[in-house]
PDB file of C-alpha atoms in Angstrom:
ATOM      1  CA  MET A   1      19.485  12.816   4.811  1.00 80.00           C
ATOM      2  CA  MET A   2      19.682   9.047   5.121  1.00 94.00           C
ATOM      3  CA  LEU A   3      16.757   6.773   4.234  1.00 97.00           C
ATOM      4  CA  ASP A   4      16.735   3.979   6.803  1.00 97.00           C
ATOM      5  CA  TRP A   5      13.608   2.103   5.737  1.00 97.00           C
ATOM      6  CA  LEU A   6      12.113   0.639   2.591  1.00 98.00           C
ATOM      7  CA  PHE A   7       8.425  -0.298   2.697  1.00 98.00           C
ATOM      8  CA  LEU A   8       6.817  -2.412  -0.022  1.00 98.00           C
ATOM      9  CA  ASP A   9       3.085  -2.701  -0.624  1.00 97.00           C
ATOM     10  CA  MET A  10       1.588  -4.776  -3.425  1.00 97.00           C
ATOM     11  CA  ASP A  11      -0.995  -2.866  -5.458  1.00 95.00           C
ATOM     12  CA  ASN A  12      -4.532  -4.296  -5.236  1.00 93.00           C
ATOM     13  CA  TYR A  13      -3.024  -7.621  -4.314  1.00 96.00           C
ATOM     14  CA  PHE A  14      -5.940 -10.098  -4.482  1.00 97.00           C
ATOM     15  CA  ALA A  15      -7.399  -8.636  -7.677  1.00 96.00           C
ATOM     16  CA  SER A  16      -3.970  -8.336  -9.296  1.00 97.00           C
ATOM     17  CA  VAL A  17      -3.155 -11.978  -8.509  1.00 98.00           C
ATOM     18  CA  GLU A  18      -6.350 -13.041 -10.249  1.00 97.00           C
ATOM     19  CA  GLN A  19      -5.664 -10.808 -13.247  1.00 97.00           C
ATOM     20  CA  GLN A  20      -2.166 -12.250 -13.581  1.00 97.00           C
ATOM     21  CA  ALA A  21      -3.488 -15.816 -13.382  1.00 97.00           C
ATOM     22  CA  ARG A  22      -6.455 -15.175 -15.675  1.00 97.00           C
ATOM     23  CA  PRO A  23      -5.621 -13.031 -18.721  1.00 96.00           C
ATOM     24  CA  GLU A  24      -9.304 -12.610 -19.585  1.00 96.00           C
ATOM     25  CA  LEU A  25      -9.678 -10.421 -16.468  1.00 97.00           C
ATOM     26  CA  ARG A  26      -6.899  -7.994 -17.338  1.00 95.00           C
ATOM     27  CA  GLY A  27      -7.943  -4.426 -17.965  1.00 93.00           C
ATOM     28  CA  LYS A  28     -11.418  -5.092 -16.620  1.00 95.00           C
ATOM     29  CA  PRO A  29     -13.247  -4.238 -13.384  1.00 97.00           C
ATOM     30  CA  VAL A  30     -12.917  -7.172 -11.007  1.00 97.00           C
ATOM     31  CA  GLY A  31     -14.409  -7.774  -7.566  1.00 97.00           C
ATOM     32  CA  ILE A  32     -13.093 -10.463  -5.227  1.00 97.00           C
ATOM     33  CA  LEU A  33     -15.760 -12.183  -3.119  1.00 97.00           C
ATOM     34  CA  PRO A  34     -15.313 -14.434  -0.069  1.00 96.00           C
ATOM     35  CA  VAL A  35     -18.044 -16.674  -1.530  1.00 94.00           C
ATOM     36  CA  MET A  36     -19.931 -16.533  -4.815  1.00 94.00           C
ATOM     37  CA  SER A  37     -23.252 -15.295  -3.513  1.00 92.00           C
ATOM     38  CA  GLU A  38     -25.569 -12.410  -4.350  1.00 90.00           C
ATOM     39  CA  GLY A  39     -25.598 -11.602  -0.660  1.00 91.00           C
ATOM     40  CA  SER A  40     -21.832 -11.329  -0.492  1.00 95.00           C
ATOM     41  CA  CYS A  41     -19.608  -8.251  -0.662  1.00 96.00           C
ATOM     42  CA  CYS A  42     -16.266  -7.372  -2.201  1.00 97.00           C
ATOM     43  CA  ILE A  43     -13.183  -7.973  -0.092  1.00 96.00           C
ATOM     44  CA  ALA A  44     -11.018  -6.446  -2.837  1.00 96.00           C
ATOM     45  CA  ALA A  45     -11.449  -4.670  -6.161  1.00 96.00           C
ATOM     46  CA  SER A  46      -9.262  -3.927  -9.159  1.00 95.00           C
ATOM     47  CA  TYR A  47      -8.352  -0.357 -10.047  1.00 93.00           C
ATOM     48  CA  HIS A  48     -10.851  -0.399 -12.905  1.00 94.00           C
ATOM     49  CA  ALA A  49     -13.597  -1.314 -10.420  1.00 96.00           C
ATOM     50  CA  LYS A  50     -12.422   1.256  -7.895  1.00 95.00           C
ATOM     51  CA  ARG A  51     -12.605   3.999 -10.493  1.00 94.00           C
ATOM     52  CA  CYS A  52     -16.298   3.158 -10.862  1.00 95.00           C
ATOM     53  CA  GLY A  53     -16.806   3.464  -7.102  1.00 96.00           C
ATOM     54  CA  VAL A  54     -16.523  -0.178  -6.025  1.00 96.00           C
ATOM     55  CA  LYS A  55     -14.497  -0.615  -2.850  1.00 92.00           C
ATOM     56  CA  THR A  56     -13.945  -3.057  -0.021  1.00 92.00           C
ATOM     57  CA  GLY A  57     -17.301  -3.823   1.571  1.00 94.00           C
ATOM     58  CA  THR A  58     -19.412  -2.971  -1.500  1.00 96.00           C
ATOM     59  CA  ARG A  59     -22.220  -5.497  -1.832  1.00 97.00           C
ATOM     60  CA  VAL A  60     -22.633  -7.486  -5.048  1.00 96.00           C
ATOM     61  CA  TYR A  61     -25.926  -5.806  -5.914  1.00 95.00           C
ATOM     62  CA  ASP A  62     -24.501  -2.309  -5.448  1.00 96.00           C
ATOM     63  CA  ALA A  63     -21.300  -3.186  -7.324  1.00 96.00           C
ATOM     64  CA  ARG A  64     -23.330  -4.353 -10.329  1.00 96.00           C
ATOM     65  CA  ARG A  65     -25.435  -1.214 -10.177  1.00 96.00           C
ATOM     66  CA  ILE A  66     -22.520   1.210 -10.206  1.00 96.00           C
ATOM     67  CA  CYS A  67     -20.261  -0.908 -12.441  1.00 96.00           C
ATOM     68  CA  PRO A  68     -22.346  -3.132 -14.773  1.00 96.00           C
ATOM     69  CA  GLU A  69     -19.233  -4.612 -16.441  1.00 96.00           C
ATOM     70  CA  ILE A  70     -17.734  -5.887 -13.193  1.00 97.00           C
ATOM     71  CA  GLN A  71     -16.691  -9.529 -13.035  1.00 96.00           C
ATOM     72  CA  PHE A  72     -16.731 -11.359  -9.708  1.00 97.00           C
ATOM     73  CA  VAL A  73     -14.173 -13.944  -8.653  1.00 97.00           C
ATOM     74  CA  ALA A  74     -14.199 -16.178  -5.597  1.00 97.00           C
ATOM     75  CA  ALA A  75     -11.198 -15.576  -3.334  1.00 97.00           C
ATOM     76  CA  ARG A  76      -8.464 -18.223  -3.293  1.00 97.00           C
ATOM     77  CA  PRO A  77      -6.596 -17.706   0.004  1.00 97.00           C
ATOM     78  CA  ASP A  78      -4.229 -20.641  -0.466  1.00 97.00           C
ATOM     79  CA  TYR A  79      -3.171 -19.368  -3.866  1.00 98.00           C
ATOM     80  CA  TYR A  80      -2.642 -15.843  -2.534  1.00 98.00           C
ATOM     81  CA  VAL A  81      -0.334 -17.270   0.151  1.00 98.00           C
ATOM     82  CA  LYS A  82       1.590 -19.203  -2.508  1.00 98.00           C
ATOM     83  CA  VAL A  83       2.177 -16.037  -4.544  1.00 98.00           C
ATOM     84  CA  HIS A  84       3.045 -14.162  -1.336  1.00 98.00           C
ATOM     85  CA  LYS A  85       5.870 -16.626  -0.690  1.00 98.00           C
ATOM     86  CA  GLN A  86       7.160 -16.113  -4.224  1.00 98.00           C
ATOM     87  CA  ILE A  87       7.231 -12.367  -3.586  1.00 98.00           C
ATOM     88  CA  LEU A  88       9.177 -12.821  -0.340  1.00 98.00           C
ATOM     89  CA  THR A  89      11.736 -14.976  -2.129  1.00 98.00           C
ATOM     90  CA  ALA A  90      12.096 -12.371  -4.879  1.00 98.00           C
ATOM     91  CA  VAL A  91      12.650  -9.490  -2.450  1.00 98.00           C
ATOM     92  CA  ASP A  92      15.183 -11.547  -0.501  1.00 97.00           C
ATOM     93  CA  THR A  93      17.303 -11.895  -3.638  1.00 97.00           C
ATOM     94  CA  VAL A  94      17.862  -8.126  -3.464  1.00 97.00           C
ATOM     95  CA  VAL A  95      17.819  -7.253   0.234  1.00 97.00           C
ATOM     96  CA  PRO A  96      16.840  -9.053   3.479  1.00 97.00           C
ATOM     97  CA  ILE A  97      13.288  -8.473   4.721  1.00 97.00           C
ATOM     98  CA  ASP A  98      13.099  -7.071   8.238  1.00 97.00           C
ATOM     99  CA  LYS A  99       9.418  -7.790   8.876  1.00 97.00           C
ATOM    100  CA  VAL A 100       6.394  -9.044   6.967  1.00 97.00           C
ATOM    101  CA  TRP A 101       3.416  -6.943   8.003  1.00 96.00           C
ATOM    102  CA  SER A 102       0.692  -8.662   6.009  1.00 96.00           C
ATOM    103  CA  ILE A 103       0.196 -10.803   2.941  1.00 97.00           C
ATOM    104  CA  ASP A 104       0.978  -7.794   0.729  1.00 96.00           C
ATOM    105  CA  GLU A 105       3.194  -5.568   2.894  1.00 97.00           C
ATOM    106  CA  MET A 106       6.755  -5.850   4.139  1.00 98.00           C
ATOM    107  CA  ALA A 107       9.518  -3.625   5.503  1.00 98.00           C
ATOM    108  CA  VAL A 108      13.272  -3.629   4.892  1.00 98.00           C
ATOM    109  CA  LYS A 109      15.869  -2.020   7.178  1.00 98.00           C
ATOM    110  CA  LEU A 110      18.539  -0.378   5.079  1.00 98.00           C
ATOM    111  CA  LEU A 111      22.088  -0.433   6.409  1.00 97.00           C
ATOM    112  CA  GLY A 112      25.305   1.458   5.802  1.00 96.00           C
ATOM    113  CA  LYS A 113      25.656   2.906   2.318  1.00 96.00           C
ATOM    114  CA  GLU A 114      22.252   1.460   1.395  1.00 97.00           C
ATOM    115  CA  ARG A 115      20.766   4.390   3.336  1.00 97.00           C
ATOM    116  CA  GLN A 116      22.134   6.983   0.921  1.00 97.00           C
ATOM    117  CA  PRO A 117      19.270   8.340  -1.242  1.00 96.00           C
ATOM    118  CA  ASP A 118      20.668   7.220  -4.601  1.00 96.00           C
ATOM    119  CA  ALA A 119      21.553   3.759  -3.275  1.00 97.00           C
ATOM    120  CA  ALA A 120      18.182   3.366  -1.562  1.00 97.00           C
ATOM    121  CA  ALA A 121      16.334   4.332  -4.749  1.00 97.00           C
ATOM    122  CA  GLU A 122      18.368   1.825  -6.752  1.00 98.00           C
ATOM    123  CA  ILE A 123      17.485  -0.925  -4.234  1.00 98.00           C
ATOM    124  CA  GLY A 124      13.842   0.061  -4.587  1.00 98.00           C
ATOM    125  CA  ARG A 125      14.016  -0.250  -8.367  1.00 98.00           C
ATOM    126  CA  ARG A 126      15.744  -3.622  -8.116  1.00 98.00           C
ATOM    127  CA  VAL A 127      13.115  -4.886  -5.665  1.00 98.00           C
ATOM    128  CA  LYS A 128      10.303  -3.837  -8.000  1.00 98.00           C
ATOM    129  CA  ALA A 129      11.991  -5.534 -10.939  1.00 97.00           C
ATOM    130  CA  ALA A 130      12.605  -8.732  -8.944  1.00 98.00           C
ATOM    131  CA  VAL A 131       8.948  -8.926  -7.911  1.00 97.00           C
ATOM    132  CA  SER A 132       7.758  -8.342 -11.470  1.00 97.00           C
ATOM    133  CA  ASP A 133      10.091 -11.027 -12.819  1.00 97.00           C
ATOM    134  CA  ALA A 134       8.961 -13.503 -10.163  1.00 97.00           C
ATOM    135  CA  VAL A 135       5.184 -13.131 -10.248  1.00 97.00           C
ATOM    136  CA  GLY A 136       4.282 -11.258 -13.421  1.00 96.00           C
ATOM    137  CA  GLN A 137       3.720  -7.743 -14.653  1.00 94.00           C
ATOM    138  CA  CYS A 138       0.101  -7.569 -13.479  1.00 94.00           C
ATOM    139  CA  LEU A 139       1.300  -7.684  -9.868  1.00 94.00           C
ATOM    140  CA  THR A 140       2.844  -4.269  -9.449  1.00 96.00           C
ATOM    141  CA  CYS A 141       4.135  -2.965  -6.139  1.00 97.00           C
ATOM    142  CA  SER A 142       4.743   0.446  -4.647  1.00 97.00           C
ATOM    143  CA  VAL A 143       7.906   1.219  -2.673  1.00 98.00           C
ATOM    144  CA  GLY A 144       8.401   3.946  -0.092  1.00 97.00           C
ATOM    145  CA  LEU A 145      11.726   5.158   1.320  1.00 97.00           C
ATOM    146  CA  ALA A 146      12.131   7.272   4.443  1.00 96.00           C
ATOM    147  CA  PRO A 147      14.086   7.735   7.704  1.00 96.00           C
ATOM    148  CA  THR A 148      11.391   5.896   9.699  1.00 94.00           C
ATOM    149  CA  ARG A 149       9.229   2.873   8.960  1.00 94.00           C
ATOM    150  CA  LEU A 150       6.027   4.869   9.413  1.00 92.00           C
ATOM    151  CA  LEU A 151       7.181   7.526   6.967  1.00 94.00           C
ATOM    152  CA  ALA A 152       8.260   4.837   4.516  1.00 96.00           C
ATOM    153  CA  LYS A 153       4.723   3.414   4.563  1.00 95.00           C
ATOM    154  CA  VAL A 154       3.307   6.909   4.034  1.00 95.00           C
ATOM    155  CA  ALA A 155       5.715   7.402   1.110  1.00 95.00           C
ATOM    156  CA  CYS A 156       4.547   4.085  -0.293  1.00 94.00           C
ATOM    157  CA  GLU A 157       0.934   5.262  -0.255  1.00 92.00           C
ATOM    158  CA  LEU A 158       1.891   8.560  -1.885  1.00 93.00           C
ATOM    159  CA  GLY A 159       3.487   6.661  -4.763  1.00 90.00           C
ATOM    160  CA  LYS A 160       0.608   4.290  -5.505  1.00 91.00           C
ATOM    161  CA  PRO A 161       0.120   2.610  -7.826  1.00 92.00           C
ATOM    162  CA  ASN A 162       3.417   1.123  -9.025  1.00 96.00           C
ATOM    163  CA  GLY A 163       5.442   4.009  -7.641  1.00 96.00           C
ATOM    164  CA  LEU A 164       8.788   4.629  -5.974  1.00 97.00           C
ATOM    165  CA  CYS A 165       8.557   7.545  -3.555  1.00 96.00           C
ATOM    166  CA  ALA A 166      11.050   8.905  -1.011  1.00 96.00           C
ATOM    167  CA  LEU A 167      10.392  11.188   1.955  1.00 95.00           C
ATOM    168  CA  PRO A 168      13.770  12.502   3.137  1.00 94.00           C
ATOM    169  CA  LEU A 169      13.722  14.773   6.150  1.00 89.00           C
ATOM    170  CA  ASP A 170      14.413  17.874   4.088  1.00 89.00           C
ATOM    171  CA  SER A 171      11.139  17.304   2.198  1.00 89.00           C
ATOM    172  CA  LEU A 172       9.114  17.587   5.409  1.00 85.00           C
ATOM    173  CA  PRO A 173       6.698  18.818   6.493  1.00 83.00           C
ATOM    174  CA  GLY A 174       5.698  20.119   3.089  1.00 86.00           C
ATOM    175  CA  ALA A 175       5.510  16.740   1.386  1.00 88.00           C
ATOM    176  CA  ILE A 176       2.696  15.504   3.611  1.00 88.00           C
ATOM    177  CA  ALA A 177       1.271  18.711   5.052  1.00 84.00           C
ATOM    178  CA  LYS A 178      -1.922  18.380   3.014  1.00 86.00           C
ATOM    179  CA  LEU A 179      -2.650  14.793   4.049  1.00 88.00           C
ATOM    180  CA  GLN A 180      -5.655  14.091   6.240  1.00 87.00           C
ATOM    181  CA  LEU A 181      -5.047  12.395   9.576  1.00 86.00           C
ATOM    182  CA  THR A 182      -6.833   9.312   8.279  1.00 86.00           C
ATOM    183  CA  ASP A 183      -4.273   9.109   5.463  1.00 84.00           C
ATOM    184  CA  LEU A 184      -1.692   8.105   8.077  1.00 85.00           C
ATOM    185  CA  PRO A 185      -1.349   4.409   8.975  1.00 85.00           C
ATOM    186  CA  GLY A 186      -3.343   3.318  12.005  1.00 84.00           C
ATOM    187  CA  ILE A 187      -5.639   6.347  12.145  1.00 87.00           C
ATOM    188  CA  ASN A 188      -9.271   5.495  11.477  1.00 86.00           C
ATOM    189  CA  VAL A 189     -12.312   7.698  12.002  1.00 86.00           C
ATOM    190  CA  GLY A 190     -12.489   6.789  15.699  1.00 89.00           C
ATOM    191  CA  VAL A 191      -8.838   7.594  16.358  1.00 89.00           C
ATOM    192  CA  ARG A 192      -9.203  10.802  14.361  1.00 88.00           C
ATOM    193  CA  GLY A 193     -12.004  11.873  16.702  1.00 90.00           C
ATOM    194  CA  ARG A 194      -9.810  11.254  19.747  1.00 90.00           C
ATOM    195  CA  LEU A 195      -6.969  13.258  18.188  1.00 88.00           C
ATOM    196  CA  HIS A 196      -9.344  16.109  17.367  1.00 89.00           C
ATOM    197  CA  ARG A 197     -10.430  16.243  20.994  1.00 90.00           C
ATOM    198  CA  LYS A 198      -6.762  16.632  21.938  1.00 86.00           C
ATOM    199  CA  GLY A 199      -6.337  19.481  19.472  1.00 86.00           C
ATOM    200  CA  VAL A 200      -4.526  17.506  16.770  1.00 87.00           C
ATOM    201  CA  CYS A 201      -6.481  18.172  13.584  1.00 85.00           C
ATOM    202  CA  THR A 202      -3.881  18.051  10.803  1.00 84.00           C
ATOM    203  CA  CYS A 203      -0.497  16.487  10.076  1.00 81.00           C
ATOM    204  CA  LEU A 204       1.050  19.626  11.530  1.00 74.00           C
ATOM    205  CA  LEU A 205       1.193  20.249  15.268  1.00 52.00           C
ATOM    206  CA  TYR A 206       1.569  23.796  16.534  1.00 40.00           C
ATOM    207  CA  THR A 207       2.859  24.158  20.071  1.00 35.00           C
ATOM    208  CA  SER A 208       2.311  27.125  22.333  1.00 35.00           C
ATOM    209  CA  ASP A 209       6.064  27.534  22.716  1.00 38.00           C
ATOM    210  CA  ALA A 210       6.677  27.678  18.969  1.00 35.00           C
ATOM    211  CA  ALA A 211       3.428  28.604  17.306  1.00 36.00           C
ATOM    212  CA  ASP A 212       5.127  29.498  14.038  1.00 41.00           C
ATOM    213  CA  ASP A 213       7.304  26.390  13.900  1.00 40.00           C
ATOM    214  CA  PRO A 214       5.158  23.413  12.875  1.00 37.00           C
ATOM    215  CA  THR A 215       6.556  19.945  13.457  1.00 39.00           C
ATOM    216  CA  LEU A 216       5.122  16.702  12.234  1.00 38.00           C
ATOM    217  CA  VAL A 217       3.465  14.191  14.490  1.00 38.00           C
ATOM    218  CA  TRP A 218       4.865  10.769  13.659  1.00 39.00           C
ATOM    219  CA  GLY A 219       3.556   8.727  16.576  1.00 33.00           C
TER     220      GLY A 219
END
């Protein structure tokens, strides 16, 4: 049951960067705005803000209404890129990065003995420690391990925040059977509707030839 991929996703990246840089924001609800304006909306929110109901796209007025203690911060794209580069350097000290997917996501292809579950988990722990040492403890990351890159990203989401989660083949389909289609990467409401029209309504697909033998749809 080899684990071929490691996927890393920074937790609440923009808000966490600001909380690391500004200690007075730590432990508080924070909303990141593209511009400091009452007509603006949040492009990111800290976990404390999310627990109150603030999410990406929440307008300033509504965020204040549902979370009166929220503090707004203007986004600093150049600084986020600078920290992103520090994270890449930190991960590279442990294992080479296969592909950077976004400013807060990257994938690593594990090779040889690295693919063994115990070895893969140890690499995941070392990656998390390297990132924390490089950019600070406020910037946590979640790591997913799996036989495919897609499954590794799903595992990463299952472990959030600050988790290390593996999805070996022998854990499937049970480990993700209860997920909604929109919990899978790349499936939004529109794509979900198209899948429903094709008869795919869950993470399990039942075929007419083997109605009692569900297999997962990985795409």
